[in-house]
XYZ file of C-alpha atoms in Angstrom:
600
model
C 11.551 52.999 215.312
C 12.287 49.375 216.148
C 9.015 47.579 216.945
C 10.928 45.204 219.239
C 11.554 48.009 221.729
C 7.975 48.250 223.048
C 8.848 47.932 226.746
C 11.594 50.544 226.483
C 9.540 52.937 224.356
C 10.222 55.670 226.886
C 10.492 59.423 226.448
C 12.769 61.275 228.916
C 11.932 64.719 230.248
C 14.055 66.592 232.774
C 15.828 69.746 233.851
C 19.250 68.537 235.135
C 17.821 68.244 238.654
C 15.054 65.668 238.225
C 13.969 63.555 235.292
C 11.031 61.405 234.272
C 10.453 58.624 231.771
C 7.096 58.650 229.989
C 5.723 55.492 228.392
C 3.804 55.320 225.143
C 0.488 55.589 226.991
C 1.599 59.017 228.191
C 2.227 57.983 231.803
C 5.227 58.970 233.895
C 6.520 55.550 234.953
C 9.954 56.436 236.321
C 11.161 59.485 238.220
C 13.227 59.983 241.361
C 13.291 62.841 243.877
C 14.962 65.015 244.895
C 17.525 63.973 242.265
C 18.300 61.152 239.874
C 19.673 58.788 242.545
C 16.835 59.511 244.973
C 13.705 57.587 245.901
C 11.666 56.687 242.778
C 8.261 58.168 243.539
C 7.354 57.006 240.038
C 8.491 53.394 239.857
C 5.880 51.604 237.716
C 8.637 50.778 235.211
C 10.069 48.338 237.755
C 6.792 47.294 239.330
C 6.176 44.224 237.207
C 2.563 44.027 236.061
C 1.344 46.784 238.423
C 1.823 49.522 235.856
C -0.531 52.077 237.480
C 0.995 51.920 240.975
C 3.888 54.358 241.037
C 2.727 56.143 237.874
C 1.027 59.354 236.790
C -1.399 58.836 233.916
C -4.212 60.627 232.150
C -6.582 57.861 231.077
C -8.835 58.979 228.220
C -12.197 57.201 228.186
C -12.432 54.949 225.151
C -8.812 55.569 224.152
C -7.703 53.773 221.004
C -4.396 55.422 220.110
C -1.524 57.605 221.283
C 1.027 59.583 219.309
C 4.128 61.196 220.776
C 6.768 63.655 219.651
C 9.111 66.161 221.198
C 8.717 69.863 220.641
C 11.554 70.548 218.199
C 14.979 70.808 219.818
C 13.662 70.407 223.361
C 12.913 67.629 225.884
C 9.300 68.877 226.077
C 7.024 66.000 225.121
C 3.694 66.276 223.321
C 1.401 63.232 223.590
C -1.882 63.081 221.664
C -4.463 60.653 223.056
C -7.436 59.776 220.846
C -10.674 57.970 221.753
C -12.972 55.752 219.721
C -15.622 58.503 219.507
C -13.129 60.933 217.931
C -12.471 62.981 221.043
C -8.840 63.773 221.770
C -6.512 65.587 224.147
C -2.910 66.712 223.990
C -0.635 66.370 227.002
C 2.413 68.616 227.224
C 5.078 67.331 229.648
C 8.187 69.130 230.855
C 10.397 69.873 233.828
C 10.919 73.650 234.122
C 14.389 74.937 233.260
C 15.268 78.548 232.460
C 17.239 81.485 233.756
C 15.614 83.896 236.175
C 16.816 86.311 238.841
C 20.423 85.643 237.908
C 20.300 81.878 238.340
C 18.998 78.741 236.685
C 15.505 77.758 237.809
C 15.374 73.936 237.805
C 13.056 72.873 240.612
C 12.206 69.376 241.770
C 9.050 69.572 239.691
C 7.040 68.028 236.867
C 4.613 70.194 234.873
C 1.797 68.847 232.687
C -0.772 70.660 230.549
C -3.813 68.798 229.209
C -5.591 70.408 226.243
C -8.901 69.242 224.720
C -8.499 69.339 220.938
C -11.441 67.341 219.559
C -14.918 66.204 220.644
C -15.836 65.928 224.322
C -12.918 64.108 225.933
C -13.386 62.548 229.350
C -10.411 61.394 231.361
C -9.302 60.088 234.706
C -6.190 61.320 236.495
C -4.268 58.428 238.041
C -1.551 59.854 240.280
C -0.135 57.283 242.681
C 3.407 58.174 243.792
C 5.180 55.690 246.058
C 7.831 55.904 248.723
C 10.774 53.877 249.984
C 11.415 52.158 246.648
C 7.876 50.939 246.122
C 7.246 49.823 249.694
C 3.979 51.760 249.959
C 1.980 54.619 248.501
C 2.992 58.118 249.523
C 0.874 59.579 252.320
C -1.706 62.050 251.026
C -3.370 65.186 252.337
C -5.268 67.798 250.341
C -6.545 71.351 250.220
C -8.879 73.303 247.968
C -6.519 73.404 244.981
C -3.701 71.104 245.924
C -2.777 67.588 247.008
C 0.253 66.902 249.176
C 2.220 63.653 248.810
C 4.701 62.733 251.513
C 7.350 60.403 250.099
C 10.176 58.782 252.094
C 12.077 61.961 252.903
C 10.631 64.451 250.462
C 7.193 66.057 250.200
C 5.639 67.041 246.879
C 2.641 69.265 246.268
C 0.335 69.018 243.267
C -1.125 72.401 242.375
C -3.856 72.220 239.768
C -6.918 73.894 238.304
C -8.550 70.487 237.820
C -11.110 69.336 240.418
C -9.047 67.996 243.321
C -11.824 65.672 244.446
C -11.921 63.934 241.063
C -8.189 63.308 241.271
C -8.330 61.965 244.823
C -11.201 59.619 243.986
C -9.865 58.800 240.490
C -13.154 59.752 238.863
C -13.552 60.283 235.136
C -14.531 63.843 234.211
C -14.906 65.957 231.112
C -11.980 68.152 230.038
C -13.497 71.314 228.559
C -10.552 73.708 228.811
C -6.803 73.618 229.183
C -5.991 72.069 232.539
C -2.694 72.544 234.363
C -0.775 70.374 236.814
C 2.382 71.339 238.711
C 3.868 68.652 240.964
C 6.699 70.374 242.759
C 8.057 71.640 246.083
C 5.793 71.417 249.111
C 4.972 75.100 249.218
C 2.058 77.249 248.036
C 2.147 77.909 244.308
C 2.848 81.595 243.690
C 0.869 83.463 241.049
C -1.814 82.417 238.600
C -1.332 78.698 237.958
C -2.533 78.803 234.357
C -0.386 81.769 233.409
C 2.672 80.641 235.342
C 2.770 77.082 233.999
C 2.358 78.382 230.441
C 5.112 80.940 231.044
C 7.347 78.178 232.428
C 6.758 76.067 229.328
C 7.596 78.910 226.969
C 10.723 79.840 228.930
C 11.825 76.187 229.068
C 11.223 75.799 225.353
C 13.288 78.928 224.643
C 16.149 77.761 226.872
C 16.538 74.412 225.140
C 16.175 75.739 221.616
C 18.839 78.367 222.272
C 21.107 75.718 223.781
C 20.700 73.515 220.697
C 21.305 76.562 218.492
C 24.815 76.805 219.960
C 25.760 73.239 218.982
C 28.134 72.569 216.097
C 26.271 69.639 214.573
C 27.399 67.606 211.557
C 25.488 68.183 208.326
C 24.008 64.694 208.195
C 21.957 63.117 210.988
C 21.313 66.445 212.696
C 18.083 65.376 214.386
C 19.671 62.202 215.691
C 22.662 64.098 217.091
C 20.537 66.846 218.619
C 18.300 64.368 220.424
C 21.322 62.481 221.741
C 22.944 65.742 222.905
C 19.832 66.965 224.719
C 19.487 63.636 226.496
C 23.157 63.556 227.483
C 22.702 66.985 229.048
C 19.684 65.679 230.966
C 22.034 63.084 232.471
C 24.076 65.799 234.174
C 23.235 66.750 237.744
C 23.880 70.431 237.335
C 24.232 71.233 241.029
C 27.566 69.401 241.188
C 28.411 68.764 237.513
C 28.258 64.966 237.856
C 27.050 62.938 234.867
C 25.166 59.698 235.466
C 25.573 56.643 233.262
C 21.792 56.276 232.833
C 18.582 57.511 234.394
C 17.447 54.072 235.589
C 18.425 51.143 237.722
C 18.049 47.396 237.234
C 16.820 47.052 233.677
C 18.559 43.729 232.944
C 21.230 43.414 230.285
C 19.493 40.237 229.089
C 16.294 38.420 230.083
C 16.444 36.774 233.525
C 20.207 37.294 233.627
C 20.294 39.109 236.987
C 22.742 41.500 235.335
C 20.636 44.250 236.879
C 22.724 47.221 237.937
C 22.046 50.685 239.316
C 23.447 53.197 236.817
C 22.243 56.419 238.484
C 25.779 57.341 239.494
C 28.751 59.101 238.004
C 31.272 56.731 236.461
C 34.522 58.532 235.682
C 34.787 56.466 232.485
C 31.274 57.061 231.172
C 31.482 60.750 231.993
C 34.741 61.060 230.075
C 33.080 59.718 226.956
C 30.054 61.960 227.470
C 31.975 65.215 227.807
C 34.232 64.188 224.911
C 31.210 63.754 222.626
C 29.471 66.949 223.746
C 32.729 68.858 223.493
C 32.906 67.872 219.827
C 29.581 69.660 219.439
C 30.790 72.713 221.360
C 28.650 72.123 224.479
C 31.218 73.597 226.833
C 28.720 74.203 229.639
C 28.563 70.465 230.375
C 32.371 70.175 230.298
C 32.885 73.163 232.588
C 30.518 71.866 235.238
C 31.981 68.364 235.029
C 35.524 69.696 235.436
C 34.384 71.329 238.663
C 33.070 67.958 239.839
C 36.392 66.307 238.942
C 38.395 68.915 240.835
C 36.427 68.102 243.966
C 36.942 64.362 243.449
C 40.683 64.836 242.987
C 40.902 67.104 246.044
C 39.090 64.549 248.207
C 41.369 61.765 246.978
C 44.384 63.809 248.092
C 46.704 62.106 245.627
C 45.391 58.655 246.408
C 43.288 56.100 244.604
C 40.325 57.308 242.551
C 37.175 55.181 242.628
C 35.524 54.185 239.354
C 32.260 55.842 240.393
C 30.729 58.228 242.904
C 27.290 59.550 243.721
C 26.221 62.747 241.982
C 27.059 64.536 245.229
C 30.535 62.991 245.277
C 29.727 60.454 248.002
C 32.183 57.568 247.881
C 30.224 54.754 249.553
C 27.437 53.350 247.366
C 26.490 50.237 249.277
C 24.531 47.825 247.104
C 21.177 46.600 248.386
C 17.932 45.391 246.803
C 14.454 46.935 246.796
C 12.457 43.828 247.613
C 9.068 45.507 247.160
C 9.615 46.043 243.426
C 9.241 43.068 241.096
C 11.630 44.465 238.514
C 11.437 45.284 234.829
C 8.857 42.887 233.324
C 9.055 41.025 236.641
C 12.780 40.317 236.204
C 14.319 41.292 239.527
C 16.244 42.040 241.545
C 15.965 45.821 241.723
C 19.305 47.055 242.972
C 20.018 50.290 244.829
C 23.665 51.340 245.003
C 26.534 49.721 243.157
C 29.287 47.608 244.697
C 31.585 48.504 241.790
C 32.622 51.547 243.838
C 34.875 49.178 245.796
C 36.635 47.963 242.675
C 40.061 48.922 241.453
C 39.841 50.248 237.878
C 43.025 51.962 236.775
C 41.669 53.428 233.543
C 39.918 56.143 235.564
C 43.171 58.104 235.959
C 43.464 58.628 232.241
C 39.784 59.480 232.070
C 40.317 62.273 234.566
C 43.399 63.647 232.818
C 42.031 63.636 229.255
C 39.053 65.991 229.732
C 40.862 68.109 232.336
C 43.740 68.904 229.988
C 41.340 70.917 227.855
C 41.144 73.393 230.716
C 44.711 74.459 229.923
C 44.125 74.818 226.187
C 40.606 76.102 225.496
C 40.305 79.879 225.743
C 36.524 79.764 225.427
C 36.247 78.454 228.982
C 35.095 80.845 231.680
C 37.716 79.412 234.028
C 41.050 78.497 232.498
C 43.146 75.979 234.431
C 46.300 77.330 236.078
C 49.622 76.090 237.472
C 48.013 74.851 240.682
C 45.556 72.807 238.639
C 48.473 71.305 236.717
C 50.223 70.321 239.934
C 47.022 68.693 241.154
C 46.565 66.870 237.857
C 50.122 65.581 238.019
C 49.109 63.706 241.188
C 46.537 61.869 239.098
C 49.236 61.202 236.513
C 51.450 59.760 239.244
C 48.739 57.250 240.058
C 48.355 56.382 236.368
C 52.100 55.779 236.156
C 52.159 53.757 239.366
C 49.252 51.547 238.307
C 49.852 51.138 234.574
C 51.112 47.556 234.937
C 49.049 46.517 237.944
C 45.962 44.249 237.849
C 42.454 45.685 238.101
C 38.816 44.748 237.462
C 38.944 46.431 234.056
C 36.388 48.588 232.292
C 33.892 45.700 232.215
C 34.000 45.578 236.022
C 34.628 41.884 236.571
C 33.608 41.097 240.132
C 35.615 37.922 240.739
C 38.919 38.301 238.913
C 41.674 40.805 238.209
C 44.267 41.099 235.435
C 46.424 43.825 233.927
C 43.920 44.997 231.343
C 45.294 46.482 228.147
C 42.624 49.202 228.013
C 43.578 50.360 231.529
C 47.255 50.408 230.597
C 46.553 52.393 227.423
C 44.527 54.886 229.448
C 47.521 55.244 231.780
C 49.686 55.891 228.722
C 47.164 58.497 227.548
C 47.330 60.228 230.948
C 51.117 60.560 230.686
C 50.969 61.524 227.021
C 48.378 64.286 227.546
C 50.201 65.638 230.592
C 53.306 65.942 228.422
C 51.275 67.847 225.821
C 49.782 70.171 228.437
C 53.156 70.824 230.023
C 54.642 71.742 226.647
C 51.734 74.122 226.020
C 52.318 75.772 229.400
C 56.031 76.165 228.702
C 57.041 73.649 231.357
C 59.709 71.957 229.269
C 61.138 69.885 232.111
C 57.740 68.469 233.013
C 56.958 67.836 229.362
C 60.141 65.765 229.015
C 59.365 63.980 232.278
C 55.883 62.899 231.226
C 56.964 62.096 227.675
C 59.572 59.676 228.970
C 56.953 58.012 231.149
C 54.489 57.769 228.259
C 57.154 56.106 226.126
C 57.935 53.635 228.905
C 54.272 52.701 229.328
C 53.868 52.292 225.558
C 56.821 49.918 225.454
C 55.383 47.901 228.333
C 52.075 47.575 226.493
C 53.782 46.459 223.302
C 55.898 43.960 225.204
C 53.150 42.516 227.409
C 49.851 42.928 225.520
C 51.024 41.762 222.087
C 50.359 38.063 221.531
C 52.157 36.242 218.731
C 49.332 33.688 218.671
C 51.105 31.063 216.610
C 50.326 31.090 212.892
C 47.384 33.506 213.146
C 49.557 36.586 212.764
C 49.440 37.990 216.286
C 47.212 40.587 217.972
C 46.895 42.730 221.058
C 45.174 40.883 223.886
C 42.599 42.258 226.289
C 45.057 41.704 229.153
C 48.747 41.163 229.708
C 48.215 37.690 231.166
C 45.956 36.096 228.536
C 45.240 36.245 224.822
C 41.443 36.626 224.822
C 39.944 39.631 223.036
C 37.532 42.376 223.998
C 36.026 45.287 222.092
C 37.954 47.927 224.042
C 40.959 47.097 221.832
C 39.182 49.084 219.111
C 39.752 52.173 221.274
C 43.497 52.052 220.592
C 42.706 54.257 217.580
C 40.491 56.773 219.371
C 43.100 57.195 222.106
C 45.806 57.754 219.466
C 47.933 54.917 220.801
C 48.281 53.467 217.308
C 47.598 54.505 213.721
C 44.787 52.916 211.679
C 47.205 51.641 209.023
C 49.565 50.050 211.563
C 49.861 46.335 210.787
C 49.478 45.467 214.458
C 46.131 47.212 214.651
C 44.916 45.701 211.383
C 45.672 42.222 212.696
C 44.009 42.988 216.025
C 40.948 44.421 214.305
C 40.556 41.326 212.148
C 40.683 39.068 215.200
C 38.267 41.225 217.222
C 35.788 41.315 214.348
C 36.067 37.564 213.821
C 35.530 36.637 217.468
C 33.141 39.312 218.726
C 31.018 40.448 215.812
C 27.525 39.001 215.615
C 26.002 40.157 212.339
C 25.454 43.899 212.692
C 26.404 43.947 216.375
C 29.424 43.616 218.645
C 29.862 41.802 221.928
C 32.075 43.459 224.502
C 33.725 40.040 225.013
C 32.774 36.437 224.306
C 34.423 34.702 227.261
C 32.318 33.728 230.275
C 32.318 36.178 233.162
C 30.912 36.144 236.693
C 27.381 35.567 235.325
C 28.174 33.238 232.430
C 28.526 33.992 228.720
C 27.193 37.361 227.479
C 23.810 37.044 225.777
C 23.429 40.492 224.235
C 25.530 42.919 222.247
C 26.902 46.045 223.917
C 25.780 49.030 221.865
C 28.822 51.236 222.440
C 31.037 48.413 221.156
C 29.111 48.392 217.877
C 29.721 52.116 217.610
C 33.421 51.536 218.332
C 33.423 49.098 215.425
C 31.853 51.767 213.210
C 34.443 54.334 214.320
C 37.299 51.955 213.598
C 35.925 51.155 210.137
C 35.669 54.879 209.374
C 39.180 55.642 210.619
C 40.499 52.759 208.517
C 38.891 54.289 205.428
C 36.081 51.726 205.116
C 33.408 54.418 205.053
C 30.751 52.582 203.056
C 30.718 49.711 205.535
C 30.713 52.130 208.439
C 27.803 54.162 207.061
C 25.716 51.071 206.408
C 26.277 49.753 209.907
C 25.613 53.188 211.437
C 22.274 53.507 209.648
C 21.352 50.035 210.874
C 22.069 51.076 214.460
C 20.013 54.237 214.077
C 17.121 52.050 212.973
C 17.168 50.321 216.356
C 16.453 53.523 218.292
C 13.226 54.002 220.194
C 10.564 56.414 218.996
C 12.216 59.003 221.247
C 15.426 58.600 219.212
C 17.410 56.911 221.969
C 19.139 53.653 222.875
C 19.682 51.586 225.978
C 22.913 49.833 226.908
C 22.437 46.435 225.265
C 20.671 44.778 222.336
C 19.603 41.281 221.426
C 21.788 40.679 218.365
C 19.191 38.366 216.832
C 15.919 40.270 217.387
C 17.172 43.832 217.879
C 15.290 44.171 221.182
C 16.796 46.700 223.562
C 17.956 45.692 227.031
C 19.855 47.398 229.828
C 19.481 50.744 231.524
C 17.919 53.602 229.595
C 18.813 56.020 228.174
C 22.449 54.936 228.221
C 25.037 57.707 227.866
C 27.563 55.363 226.229
C 25.138 54.562 223.414
C 24.210 58.210 222.824
C 27.898 59.096 222.701
C 28.246 56.527 219.915
C 25.558 58.267 217.856
C 27.275 61.648 218.161
C 30.800 60.402 217.508
C 29.901 58.256 214.502
C 27.761 60.967 212.930
C 30.661 63.385 213.218
C 33.070 60.932 211.613
C 30.808 59.866 208.768
C 28.845 62.971 207.839
C 29.457 64.846 204.646
C 30.913 68.303 205.162
C 28.646 71.336 205.251
C 30.823 72.703 202.447
C 29.645 69.998 200.054
C 26.097 71.339 200.062
C 26.665 75.086 200.213
């Protein structure tokens, strides 16, 4: 664990409907209802110094320490709180998820079990959910064994076998037996609370451990890969199949930078990388659900322009506002709700729709194989990729004030045509295969003609755009996308220039040039992983392994990473947990791990 990550020492729990982030004091400090992009009833993470408003804590009298760990191969968190007098409790946190009555049970609910394990522990329950993005506390009513919290447009009911009066008055009381808390739908709790919550925990534990059991993990770094995979799955909104870029909003990319963005939405680009990584582990359930989400997006676009991002429900308009009542992470506002990037033109998204969708024609493990009608629909996306391959856009870094023909977008358009040609050949559509192959070759020639910069006596390199010769880290993806071979002299020259200009010690910038907010101040974690991948594919495995192990050392105690990192101190910045960064862990582990056969 990196000691510099104290403020992002957060432990996600969730069930693919709701999620929560638990701090190292054992409090739920972030959680939105009724889904990830909803109102944050738990918003203490972004409430500046008011860390108990918008939180749910168990405060142990005389507490001196806390220790946390996940139940193996699950997102069920165990927190041990110890007091100065030797008394201690364990808190078990989870969001129920398991199959029952022919469907997946994943309610808008948080379950907590408090167990006395030493001495005579006394604790206070601090449960102060908010509404309307921290504008005020949720309205409260109570009954004999429950408390009702009315948030902005969603009511929650706490069912418990703890004394309700103590909770309402925030009084400290002795915990003498296991105590259960279920904060869920506003309806009477059915059955024996103690027995039902324990049954839920056991069923949830079994679900996740069986899911992990199905993964094809590399031999080395199994725990790291498993934790990344579980967390990536938590970032999927199962109802629609959408995958969010992160579970949070407005954690700044650098201190006081105002690069505070809302990442609780489905970026076509980020989701492509997520399903690609999980697919390498055999997690087809995430891919299948996401393909369903994509089909709906493509249908709604009706052959027209695809946005770079949508809500988890597929809503197109994500108007960007600010939540003025919240001070922001460590007081560094603003807190943004929505994301104006939905208005941007980003042409790489067409390739990022085609690439995962093509698997639907090839993979016979899928419950629903793609058919001819799906291919015709996908060709409409390919038409847009072809039409836009040499047109300016905001690029993958989402520049807000300028547009160019970005090389990464053009290469993604090439990949769309290339993969459509492959799919057509597999389906026996020889005429369509030839059609898309010709287009792919044309796009490739355009890229070589326009993106290659001779650059005087420095040997030449691919540029980040057709119009200029600056560099960005996405050029490293030319290998991953199979646009160029690792021993190609053009790539070797480009790699050398990218490493020279963008590498900062053990970290990579996404670009060094000033953007809409000035010069970047932190490294972009996925770019460091792209550097590691490129080193591995070029045969420089020792360097790649060393750098990979360094990156793993920057993870939080929960085994996760945010979006950005201070390249001097190693402190994490940006939204958390970031799918891009977790994808990097999975992909690099797969590339660098020794084979299972070497140890059998």
